[in-house]
Amino acid sequence: MIETLLVANRGEIACRVFRTCRDLGIRTVAVHSDPDAGALHVREADAAVRLPGAAPADTYLRGDLVVAAALAAGADAVHPGYGFLSESAAFAREVEAAGLTWVGPPPGAVEAMASKTRAKRLLGVEPLDPDALTEADLPVLVKAAAGGGGRGMRVVREMAALPGELAAARAEALAAFGDGEVFAEPYLERGRHVEVQLLADAHGTVWPLGTRDCSLQRRHQKVVEEAPAPGLPEALVEELYGTAVRAARAVGYRGAGTVEFLVGPDGTAHFLEMNTRLQVEHPVTEAVYGVDLVALQLRVAEGAALPPEPPAPRGHAVEARLYAEDPARSFAPQTGTLHALDVPGVRLDTGYAAGDAVGVHYDALLAKAVAHAPTRAEALRLLARALERARVHGPVTNRDLLVRSLRHPEFAEPGRADTGFYARHLDALTAPLPGGRYAAVAAALAEASARPGPGAWRNLPSRPRLRAYGDGAGAGGAGGGGAGVPEAGGHEVRYARVRGGYALPDDPDVRVVSATAREVRLEVGGVVRPYRVTVRPGSDTVHVDGPDGAHRFTRRPRFPDPAERTAPGSLLAPMPGTVVRVAEGLAAGARVEAGRPLLWLEAMKMEHQVTAPASGVLTALHAAPGDQVELGALLAVVDPAPAPDGPDGTGTPGGPGGPGGLEVPDDPGGAEAPDGSQAPAAP
């Protein structure tokens, strides 16, 4: 029996495992890097051991330090979670060699499936040699053979782009996983990412615990997952089950695992890989089958046998991943203090609590919201409304994108959505929310009510006052309006104090029912709408939670400081992060073209390409590999001078992020970052 368990991970998955341990009476041990010293998973554990340093390579990826921590804390078992060392056969062997129970599959099974090329060959699928591709093979997806989370992955549609994309994929794979091997797969533009959850014991029983659909993805990472996968023919489901069970038996699998497939428009299933660990999206399977997969992992590790048959499924479950990122700015990661996180009415798995800081060192996942209902339509409705009513204050998040995705007609139709969903619909899904004007009026009146004017009687009516707000989406950072980062849209609200309340000269259709510093009630068209307003001292961000969703504004000064203006051609950091490399041969005096990649930033476990903001001559370079930069930091200056042969588009923005354009791959396929699974593509 396991008495004390160390979780070799952090954040949401560590908290998730600890919750089950409390239910089972198992003591818990956390490990933490220096930035995570006060993290929620550390606070929830019975004991904690420091891993000195900040970078994952120095902390959570140091198997020797984790094993030493387990021994020092008196643990007798180790659970790897997902990501980090969860699919390291060497780490599994270290754990077992130390006399500890490994809560996972046998190291040999991990090793057999660790390389995607070996896993494919095990099931009779031969990957494409990326160095022998021809025009007839295109389009292809170049993928790292090791690791996951979208690292070392590129879509290639033209032969001319192949050498550069191969070099970039190999460099990124080597830096991320210590293995530069890549392979290629035919790329399906409109495939569905479908997977089978497995659970196996040491006594020969293998459960296929249903299917999941994870097709809504961005940047090779899953965003919305559901169980069961809708609209699959029964014969295809049985085929997927058969392949998944065959893969598990081929390597003597034990514990929880997932086999992933890409299902083409013609209904053909293509094997992608086997993930030898728990998946981020495991809660939807738990909801449908009424099981605790972590508890089953622990019992299997203790040697218990599974019943011959799994429990019967019931209903439908949907999970949405809440990320600290800005979808309107190419999903740029966001940082800062999370002031509020409240998602009512559904299961919420998170590694954060109100007051915690969201930093740059790790994945941008804040929480997972999970809804379960008798039917798929009911589950979608429940989750969408729960997220719409949620109070999420702090960094910009993808919450509005999630709500709109869950309500989109294409996604609502069972089995219609595919991995290209966001490539087709992102612009519409990130358009400003309706009702923003009324929310801005509520913000202005709440702030005015917090600072009441003179109480003396006046013979003359007061002159209207003005408050200006920028839309918070796209403002970046904890306080919004990061240096040099442009804001999208905005509102100017004029109001005047009158007997009994306020007058709104620019909004004659609005009647102010009541206004306090925290709540404003507005009547529009005979309907009274309440708005809850939150303003925190020392912050320029105003959060307004209303009946039509949540709005995030940043105050605009009446008289902007001229010193804060940015010179034309300035390349600004679109996010906080670490400079990992600079374009080869880049130096002051070089001529660059608008949109040309100049350097790469790493933030929250992802690599982000930063492009030239204009065509011209690079007059200054202020960044070098290894530099830590803040949001809006000056990276370089490009003098927007025309080319010798005439106009060349001087001043054209370098990318969707504005100054210092942020460039991301345009391929819609992918998998997920936190648990390291890979992107969908047909072998």
XYZ file of C-alpha atoms in Angstrom:
683
model
C 0.000 0.000 0.000
C 1.189 3.468 -0.880
C 1.457 5.635 2.245
C 3.241 8.773 0.992
C 3.216 9.961 -2.619
C 5.484 12.549 -4.240
C 4.109 14.206 -7.385
C 6.967 15.009 -9.749
C 5.111 17.930 -11.264
C 3.501 21.272 -10.521
C 0.365 23.323 -10.956
C -3.013 21.896 -11.878
C -2.020 18.228 -12.227
C -0.191 18.179 -8.888
C -3.261 19.654 -7.179
C -5.450 17.118 -9.005
C -3.417 14.138 -7.761
C -3.281 15.547 -4.225
C -7.085 15.757 -4.164
C -7.396 12.024 -4.800
C -4.652 11.274 -2.287
C -6.621 13.113 0.396
C -9.664 10.999 -0.435
C -7.603 7.815 -0.120
C -5.728 8.817 3.050
C -2.320 9.071 1.332
C 0.199 11.673 2.515
C 1.488 14.017 -0.186
C 4.828 15.593 -1.073
C 5.329 18.458 -3.522
C 8.480 19.559 -5.296
C 8.913 23.129 -6.438
C 11.228 25.461 -8.273
C 12.050 28.874 -6.829
C 9.294 30.688 -8.775
C 6.823 28.091 -7.460
C 7.795 28.399 -3.796
C 4.396 29.842 -2.893
C 2.352 28.022 -5.554
C -0.976 26.365 -4.791
C 0.345 22.832 -5.216
C 3.004 23.570 -2.597
C 0.419 24.979 -0.205
C -1.837 21.963 -0.618
C 0.816 19.293 -0.015
C 1.647 17.793 3.373
C 5.340 18.412 2.714
C 7.396 20.160 0.059
C 10.978 19.960 -1.201
C 12.742 22.769 -3.047
C 14.406 22.168 -6.411
C 16.843 25.111 -6.637
C 16.522 27.214 -9.753
C 13.846 28.497 -12.114
C 14.272 26.815 -15.498
C 12.593 23.411 -15.952
C 15.936 21.947 -17.048
C 17.350 22.778 -13.620
C 14.308 21.733 -11.582
C 11.345 19.649 -12.720
C 13.376 17.890 -15.420
C 16.122 16.815 -12.993
C 15.136 13.238 -12.243
C 17.998 12.786 -9.786
C 16.837 15.748 -7.713
C 13.238 14.550 -7.728
C 14.187 11.059 -6.564
C 16.404 12.538 -3.832
C 13.472 14.712 -2.763
C 11.198 11.668 -2.514
C 13.701 9.821 -0.345
C 14.329 12.846 1.865
C 10.596 13.332 2.458
C 9.958 9.677 3.222
C 7.806 9.043 0.172
C 7.336 5.502 -1.019
C 5.855 6.278 -4.441
C 6.154 8.821 -7.269
C 3.414 10.022 -9.629
C 4.784 11.903 -12.675
C 1.622 13.778 -13.717
C 1.886 14.868 -17.348
C 4.622 16.771 -19.141
C 8.122 17.103 -17.693
C 9.400 13.581 -16.815
C 6.098 11.743 -17.239
C 7.245 9.907 -20.375
C 10.885 9.412 -19.441
C 11.819 5.753 -19.233
C 15.127 6.741 -17.602
C 13.286 8.572 -14.827
C 10.933 5.637 -14.285
C 13.965 3.378 -13.882
C 15.572 5.836 -11.443
C 12.428 5.769 -9.326
C 12.285 1.981 -9.264
C 16.030 1.666 -8.629
C 15.565 3.811 -5.518
C 13.049 1.296 -4.164
C 10.051 3.560 -4.833
C 6.764 2.629 -6.501
C 6.406 4.125 -9.954
C 2.800 5.149 -10.643
C 2.946 4.592 -14.353
C 3.606 1.978 -17.043
C 6.721 -0.217 -17.009
C 9.831 1.658 -18.173
C 10.106 -0.669 -21.161
C 6.613 0.315 -22.328
C 7.453 4.002 -21.909
C 10.638 3.528 -23.912
C 8.900 1.604 -26.679
C 6.379 4.416 -27.210
C 8.666 7.375 -26.439
C 9.772 7.758 -30.047
C 6.874 8.394 -32.378
C 8.732 6.737 -35.223
C 9.277 3.543 -33.172
C 5.652 3.562 -32.047
C 4.418 3.816 -35.623
C 6.621 0.990 -36.800
C 5.413 -1.137 -33.889
C 1.917 -0.878 -35.383
C 3.083 -1.298 -38.975
C 3.117 2.379 -39.999
C 6.232 3.685 -41.773
C 6.907 7.436 -41.275
C 8.058 9.572 -44.189
C 11.751 10.409 -44.440
C 11.825 14.240 -44.274
C 15.005 14.350 -46.373
C 13.410 12.363 -49.208
C 10.175 14.273 -49.652
C 8.925 15.238 -53.111
C 6.311 17.654 -54.393
C 3.843 14.758 -54.516
C 4.141 14.262 -50.749
C 2.993 17.789 -49.884
C 1.499 19.081 -47.711
C 3.308 17.401 -44.822
C 3.694 17.930 -41.130
C 7.277 17.817 -39.867
C 7.338 16.592 -36.260
C 9.873 15.916 -33.542
C 10.235 12.201 -32.870
C 10.597 12.852 -29.136
C 8.681 15.105 -26.791
C 5.488 16.947 -27.568
C 3.457 20.060 -26.935
C 3.930 21.327 -30.479
C 7.692 21.805 -30.148
C 9.661 20.937 -33.258
C 6.589 20.895 -35.479
C 6.059 22.636 -38.831
C 3.534 22.438 -41.668
C 5.205 22.473 -45.108
C 3.125 23.216 -48.189
C 5.880 24.222 -50.647
C 9.173 22.503 -51.432
C 11.015 25.831 -51.311
C 10.109 26.145 -47.623
C 11.170 22.602 -46.704
C 14.912 23.141 -45.942
C 14.258 26.095 -43.634
C 11.380 24.411 -41.833
C 13.369 21.210 -41.340
C 16.281 23.142 -39.869
C 13.989 25.097 -37.562
C 12.140 21.969 -36.421
C 15.376 20.114 -35.706
C 16.848 23.043 -33.790
C 13.741 23.457 -31.673
C 13.436 19.715 -31.019
C 17.092 19.496 -29.976
C 16.750 22.467 -27.635
C 13.503 21.221 -26.101
C 14.102 17.466 -25.848
C 17.815 16.899 -26.387
C 16.929 14.926 -29.541
C 16.876 16.578 -32.956
C 15.277 13.674 -34.834
C 12.252 14.675 -36.904
C 9.994 12.808 -39.296
C 7.127 13.721 -41.630
C 3.497 12.749 -42.058
C 0.996 13.645 -44.766
C -0.939 16.621 -43.461
C -4.726 16.499 -43.497
C -6.301 19.935 -43.598
C -9.632 18.854 -42.128
C -9.004 15.882 -39.876
C -10.539 15.145 -36.479
C -8.296 14.406 -33.507
C -9.799 11.383 -31.758
C -8.265 9.342 -28.955
C -8.981 6.278 -26.833
C -8.429 6.240 -23.062
C -6.849 3.028 -21.824
C -6.414 1.538 -18.380
C -4.514 -1.720 -17.865
C -3.474 -3.762 -14.840
C -0.675 -6.247 -14.253
C -3.073 -9.201 -14.565
C -3.854 -8.982 -18.273
C -6.937 -6.755 -18.222
C -7.015 -3.781 -20.609
C -9.959 -1.387 -20.544
C -10.737 0.877 -23.484
C -12.532 3.643 -21.568
C -14.276 5.324 -24.467
C -13.270 7.898 -27.020
C -12.538 11.620 -26.809
C -12.608 14.291 -29.489
C -9.909 16.948 -29.144
C -10.196 18.660 -32.526
C -10.483 22.268 -31.331
C -6.805 23.185 -31.165
C -4.544 26.164 -31.580
C -0.793 26.152 -32.110
C -0.623 22.355 -31.825
C -2.378 22.488 -28.436
C -5.841 21.315 -27.455
C -8.391 23.869 -26.295
C -11.723 22.022 -26.009
C -12.147 18.265 -25.499
C -15.200 16.075 -25.123
C -16.245 12.495 -24.445
C -17.453 10.492 -26.170
C -16.243 11.664 -29.595
C -19.496 12.623 -31.341
C -20.735 11.229 -34.614
C -18.381 8.255 -34.988
C -19.829 5.100 -36.581
C -19.872 2.129 -34.225
C -17.628 0.159 -36.560
C -14.981 2.908 -36.430
C -15.160 3.041 -32.639
C -14.532 -0.694 -32.471
C -11.602 -0.310 -34.876
C -10.071 2.401 -32.660
C -10.580 0.255 -29.561
C -8.917 -2.686 -31.264
C -5.853 -0.708 -32.337
C -5.509 0.902 -28.905
C -5.730 -2.403 -27.031
C -3.301 -4.006 -29.484
C -0.797 -1.198 -28.844
C -1.108 -1.648 -25.084
C -0.673 -5.414 -25.206
C 2.289 -5.100 -27.609
C 4.352 -3.337 -24.932
C 2.959 -4.990 -21.781
C 1.255 -1.787 -20.722
C 0.117 -1.056 -17.176
C -1.723 1.984 -15.820
C -3.431 4.848 -17.663
C -2.532 5.749 -21.231
C -4.006 7.194 -24.385
C -3.776 6.192 -28.033
C -4.298 9.070 -30.468
C -5.631 9.025 -34.017
C -6.454 11.404 -36.822
C -9.761 10.609 -38.515
C -9.921 11.914 -42.073
C -12.992 13.339 -43.827
C -13.492 9.914 -45.426
C -13.718 8.242 -42.008
C -10.292 6.594 -42.232
C -8.393 6.465 -38.938
C -4.632 7.085 -38.864
C -2.550 6.129 -35.808
C -0.583 9.063 -34.392
C 1.031 7.968 -31.129
C 0.551 6.514 -27.674
C 0.874 8.796 -24.651
C 2.160 6.709 -21.750
C 0.648 8.808 -18.978
C -2.472 10.582 -17.836
C -3.849 13.161 -20.277
C -4.826 16.735 -19.489
C -8.339 15.967 -20.718
C -8.861 12.891 -18.509
C -11.697 14.572 -16.503
C -14.205 14.186 -19.357
C -13.663 10.417 -19.311
C -13.991 10.408 -15.516
C -17.303 12.247 -15.774
C -18.767 9.930 -18.404
C -17.635 6.684 -16.765
C -18.007 7.753 -13.125
C -14.427 6.824 -12.232
C -11.380 8.470 -10.660
C -8.515 7.680 -13.032
C -5.874 8.831 -10.560
C -7.279 6.502 -7.888
C -7.253 3.658 -10.406
C -3.644 4.489 -11.334
C -2.664 4.247 -7.684
C -4.503 0.968 -7.143
C -2.973 -0.582 -10.260
C 0.471 0.540 -9.055
C -0.261 -1.231 -5.746
C -0.950 -4.430 -7.694
C -4.756 -4.490 -7.619
C -6.679 -6.116 -10.452
C -9.285 -4.301 -12.494
C -12.766 -5.791 -12.867
C -13.133 -7.724 -16.129
C -15.256 -4.995 -17.736
C -15.232 -1.198 -17.350
C -18.319 0.606 -16.018
C -20.997 1.664 -18.481
C -20.771 5.236 -19.820
C -23.487 7.791 -19.187
C -24.112 11.189 -20.731
C -21.649 13.572 -22.313
C -18.808 15.698 -20.906
C -16.961 18.717 -22.290
C -13.763 20.344 -21.018
C -12.475 23.827 -21.864
C -8.941 24.946 -21.063
C -8.678 28.425 -19.626
C -5.331 29.909 -20.668
C -3.610 33.169 -19.701
C -3.234 34.280 -23.291
C -4.668 36.774 -25.737
C -6.301 35.039 -28.741
C -6.687 38.384 -30.516
C -2.897 38.813 -30.488
C -1.855 35.421 -31.865
C -2.466 33.771 -28.486
C 0.370 35.740 -26.892
C 0.933 34.513 -23.301
C -0.053 36.873 -20.498
C 1.372 37.325 -17.028
C 0.439 39.086 -13.796
C -1.581 38.576 -10.650
C -4.730 36.465 -10.850
C -7.109 38.452 -8.654
C -10.209 36.276 -9.045
C -10.983 32.817 -10.434
C -14.566 31.682 -9.928
C -16.354 29.440 -12.442
C -19.727 28.455 -10.946
C -21.686 25.282 -11.567
C -19.029 23.031 -13.126
C -15.935 21.094 -12.105
C -12.822 23.281 -12.032
C -9.333 21.780 -11.945
C -6.718 24.466 -11.344
C -3.278 25.150 -9.964
C -4.065 28.758 -9.058
C -6.037 30.648 -6.454
C -6.927 34.319 -6.179
C -3.779 36.327 -5.444
C -1.376 33.939 -7.180
C 1.056 35.244 -9.782
C 1.054 33.910 -13.343
C 4.671 33.935 -14.482
C 6.627 33.274 -17.651
C 8.412 30.064 -16.747
C 5.686 27.493 -17.294
C 2.628 26.669 -19.352
C -0.130 29.270 -19.654
C -2.878 26.888 -18.449
C -4.851 28.462 -15.591
C -7.640 25.933 -15.171
C -9.858 23.342 -16.828
C -13.635 23.731 -16.622
C -15.626 20.515 -17.097
C -19.381 20.108 -17.593
C -21.292 16.805 -17.601
C -24.914 16.433 -18.694
C -27.276 13.779 -20.106
C -26.765 15.039 -23.683
C -24.029 16.799 -25.629
C -26.187 19.855 -26.316
C -26.917 20.248 -22.600
C -23.242 19.877 -21.674
C -22.224 22.553 -24.192
C -24.905 24.930 -22.940
C -23.949 24.384 -19.301
C -20.225 24.937 -19.863
C -20.700 27.997 -22.081
C -22.948 29.708 -19.544
C -20.665 28.802 -16.618
C -17.694 30.393 -18.379
C -19.756 33.414 -19.399
C -20.749 33.977 -15.743
C -17.236 33.306 -14.440
C -15.215 35.954 -12.631
C -11.680 35.777 -14.042
C -9.775 38.914 -13.114
C -6.116 39.556 -13.852
C -4.236 38.699 -17.033
C -6.076 38.525 -20.326
C -7.469 35.022 -20.924
C -9.132 33.026 -23.695
C -12.419 32.833 -21.761
C -14.496 34.704 -24.389
C -13.021 32.555 -27.148
C -14.108 29.439 -25.250
C -17.662 30.691 -24.783
C -18.011 31.556 -28.453
C -16.424 28.265 -29.531
C -18.864 26.225 -27.470
C -21.787 28.131 -29.021
C -20.516 28.140 -32.603
C -22.905 26.393 -35.037
C -20.096 24.343 -36.581
C -18.984 22.982 -33.220
C -22.578 22.480 -32.055
C -23.180 20.062 -34.927
C -21.857 16.678 -33.689
C -18.701 15.578 -35.465
C -18.492 18.525 -37.849
C -15.612 20.511 -36.303
C -12.037 19.588 -37.208
C -8.503 20.733 -36.427
C -8.842 23.677 -38.796
C -11.675 25.233 -36.779
C -9.690 28.180 -35.403
C -7.876 28.814 -38.665
C -11.276 29.396 -40.280
C -13.099 31.222 -37.497
C -10.566 32.988 -35.272
C -11.284 36.514 -36.528
C -14.996 36.208 -35.825
C -14.396 34.470 -32.511
C -12.123 37.275 -31.269
C -14.243 40.223 -32.404
C -15.271 42.640 -29.616
C -18.075 41.348 -27.422
C -21.509 42.934 -27.808
C -22.617 45.134 -24.933
C -19.197 46.682 -24.440
C -20.608 50.203 -24.526
C -22.986 49.549 -21.631
C -20.231 47.827 -19.655
C -17.990 50.884 -20.169
C -20.810 53.164 -18.933
C -21.117 50.965 -15.859
C -17.351 51.173 -15.279
C -17.396 54.983 -15.474
C -20.362 55.325 -13.106
C -18.892 52.874 -10.594
C -15.615 54.789 -10.547
C -17.500 58.076 -10.176
C -19.527 56.640 -7.310
C -16.354 55.567 -5.560
C -15.222 59.216 -5.590
C -18.386 61.216 -4.866
C -18.352 64.913 -5.704
C -19.053 67.860 -3.388
C -22.182 67.390 -1.318
C -23.160 71.080 -1.221
C -26.201 72.344 -3.137
C -25.403 73.997 -6.461
C -27.554 76.465 -8.366
C -26.040 75.473 -11.728
C -25.987 71.983 -13.206
C -22.605 70.270 -13.139
C -20.708 69.996 -16.401
C -20.332 66.480 -17.855
C -17.183 64.640 -16.926
C -15.289 62.291 -19.162
C -13.765 58.869 -18.580
C -11.956 56.993 -21.361
C -11.258 53.273 -21.541
C -9.359 51.004 -23.882
C -10.606 47.484 -24.501
C -8.602 45.197 -22.232
C -8.221 42.381 -24.763
C -4.900 43.033 -26.433
C -3.645 45.311 -23.695
C -1.421 42.614 -22.295
C 0.074 41.987 -18.878
C -1.395 42.171 -15.408
C -2.345 45.803 -15.460
C -3.140 46.043 -19.152
C -1.754 48.568 -21.570
C 1.794 47.223 -21.560
C 4.420 49.670 -22.755
C 4.094 50.252 -26.448
C 1.400 47.577 -26.913
C -1.537 49.001 -28.876
C -5.024 48.680 -27.486
C -7.968 47.631 -29.593
C -10.954 49.986 -29.716
C -12.155 51.855 -26.688
C -14.938 53.961 -25.195
C -15.346 57.528 -23.985
C -18.126 57.981 -21.445
C -19.530 61.392 -20.474
C -21.694 61.640 -17.383
C -23.068 64.368 -15.148
C -24.350 64.247 -11.618
C -27.997 65.261 -11.371
C -30.528 65.174 -8.604
C -31.150 61.521 -7.807
C -28.334 60.055 -9.877
C -26.558 60.519 -13.181
C -27.293 61.790 -16.667
C -25.600 60.369 -19.761
C -25.620 62.971 -22.548
C -24.070 60.601 -25.112
C -26.299 57.642 -24.211
C -29.905 58.847 -24.193
C -31.217 55.274 -24.480
C -29.718 54.360 -21.094
C -31.334 55.117 -17.749
C -29.215 54.769 -14.617
C -31.312 52.803 -12.131
C -28.636 52.750 -9.422
C -24.888 53.124 -9.140
C -22.447 52.220 -6.412
C -18.717 51.614 -6.447
C -19.333 47.893 -6.955
C -22.591 47.512 -8.854
C -24.370 49.556 -11.509
C -27.873 48.817 -12.782
C -28.779 50.199 -16.200
C -32.140 50.150 -17.945
C -31.943 49.724 -21.722
C -35.092 49.284 -23.782
C -37.152 48.621 -20.695
C -34.808 45.857 -19.453
C -32.751 46.386 -16.286
C -29.259 44.908 -16.475
C -26.910 44.565 -13.493
C -23.155 45.105 -13.878
C -20.635 44.112 -11.229
C -17.579 46.367 -11.373
C -14.177 45.595 -9.860
C -11.393 48.173 -9.615
C -8.276 47.327 -7.649
C -6.095 49.958 -6.021
C -2.966 50.762 -7.992
C -4.261 49.130 -11.187
C -5.483 50.714 -14.415
C -7.587 47.643 -15.194
C -11.341 47.644 -14.652
C -13.316 44.372 -14.771
C -17.034 44.503 -15.509
C -19.066 41.302 -15.163
C -22.460 41.762 -16.789
C -25.413 39.761 -18.085
C -23.879 39.484 -21.558
C -20.449 38.363 -20.377
C -17.311 39.878 -18.904
C -15.462 42.951 -20.110
C -11.944 44.112 -19.293
C -11.010 47.762 -19.750
C -7.893 49.829 -19.184
C -8.135 53.454 -18.151
C -6.825 55.952 -20.661
C -5.312 59.170 -19.306
C -6.902 62.450 -20.294
C -3.490 63.790 -21.262
C -1.126 61.047 -22.527
C 2.517 61.435 -21.565
C 4.495 62.311 -24.717
C 7.488 60.496 -23.241
C 5.606 57.220 -23.539
C 5.259 57.468 -27.309
C 7.227 54.902 -29.228
C 9.453 55.895 -32.141
C 8.482 54.487 -35.559
C 10.249 51.230 -36.351
C 10.662 50.159 -32.727
C 10.567 46.412 -32.231
C 8.892 45.814 -28.868
C 8.582 42.564 -26.947
C 5.000 41.348 -27.466
C 5.222 39.332 -24.243
C 7.578 38.760 -21.336
C 10.013 35.935 -21.936
C 13.545 34.812 -22.726
C 15.380 35.521 -25.985
C 16.374 32.060 -27.210
C 17.977 32.990 -30.531
C 18.524 35.813 -32.997
C 18.350 35.517 -36.773
C 21.663 34.444 -38.283
C 23.857 37.359 -39.303
C 21.553 39.964 -37.798
C 23.461 43.078 -36.742
C 23.149 46.850 -36.803
C 23.304 48.131 -40.365
C 21.546 45.140 -41.918
C 18.579 45.737 -44.191
C 15.404 43.901 -43.136
C 11.967 43.504 -44.673
C 8.668 43.917 -42.869
C 7.599 40.598 -41.391
C 11.061 39.020 -41.523
C 11.806 36.868 -38.425
C 14.433 38.671 -36.366
C 14.446 36.810 -33.063
C 12.622 34.174 -31.045
C 11.208 34.498 -27.532
C 10.390 31.592 -25.251
C 7.499 32.126 -22.843
C 5.360 29.601 -21.014
C 7.038 26.590 -22.643
C 6.387 27.829 -26.189
C 8.670 29.482 -28.718
C 7.363 32.685 -30.352
C 8.755 34.263 -33.508
C 9.111 38.073 -33.455
C 9.239 39.840 -36.800
C 10.451 43.178 -38.147
C 7.875 45.937 -37.612
C 8.817 47.675 -40.883
C 11.104 47.434 -43.866
C 14.302 49.400 -43.553
C 17.716 49.351 -41.894
C 18.322 47.839 -38.481
C 19.920 50.691 -36.548
C 20.053 49.054 -33.104
C 19.788 45.578 -31.607
C 19.094 45.466 -27.857
C 18.547 41.729 -27.383
C 20.820 38.712 -27.230
C 20.205 35.017 -26.541
C 19.571 34.441 -22.854
C 18.195 37.916 -22.158
C 15.053 38.118 -19.986
C 12.712 40.779 -21.359
C 9.477 42.303 -20.102
C 6.339 43.037 -22.079
C 6.942 46.108 -24.262
C 10.733 46.076 -23.819
C 12.663 47.623 -26.711
C 14.344 44.807 -28.641
C 15.567 46.614 -31.741
C 15.032 49.690 -33.903
C 14.432 49.617 -37.649
C 14.831 52.877 -39.558
C 11.913 52.668 -42.004
C 13.913 53.856 -44.984
C 12.791 52.828 -48.492
C 14.850 50.394 -50.509
C 17.238 51.876 -53.083
C 14.953 50.875 -55.931
C 11.872 52.616 -54.576
C 8.987 52.183 -52.124
C 8.869 48.852 -50.367
C 5.976 48.973 -47.960
C 7.775 51.009 -45.307
C 5.854 51.128 -42.056
C 3.808 48.010 -42.665
C 3.119 46.264 -39.349
C 5.277 43.229 -38.892
C 2.569 40.917 -37.625
C -0.680 40.649 -35.724
C 0.899 41.863 -32.525
C 1.570 45.394 -33.840
C 4.991 46.828 -33.003
C 7.316 43.897 -32.795
C 5.011 41.594 -34.740
C 4.276 38.231 -33.150
C 4.271 35.507 -35.772
C 2.806 32.043 -35.204
C 2.486 29.071 -37.565
C -0.728 29.152 -39.560
C -1.336 25.428 -39.393
C -4.565 24.564 -37.615
C -3.590 21.099 -36.437
C -2.130 20.195 -33.113
C -2.300 18.638 -29.742
C -1.585 20.022 -26.324
C 1.160 21.742 -24.399
C 0.778 20.770 -20.749
C 0.863 17.019 -21.244
C 3.196 16.860 -24.198
C 1.045 15.107 -26.788
C 1.679 15.844 -30.428
C -0.170 17.362 -33.345
C -2.637 15.486 -35.515
C -1.494 14.463 -38.938
C -2.111 11.374 -40.982
C 0.854 8.996 -41.277
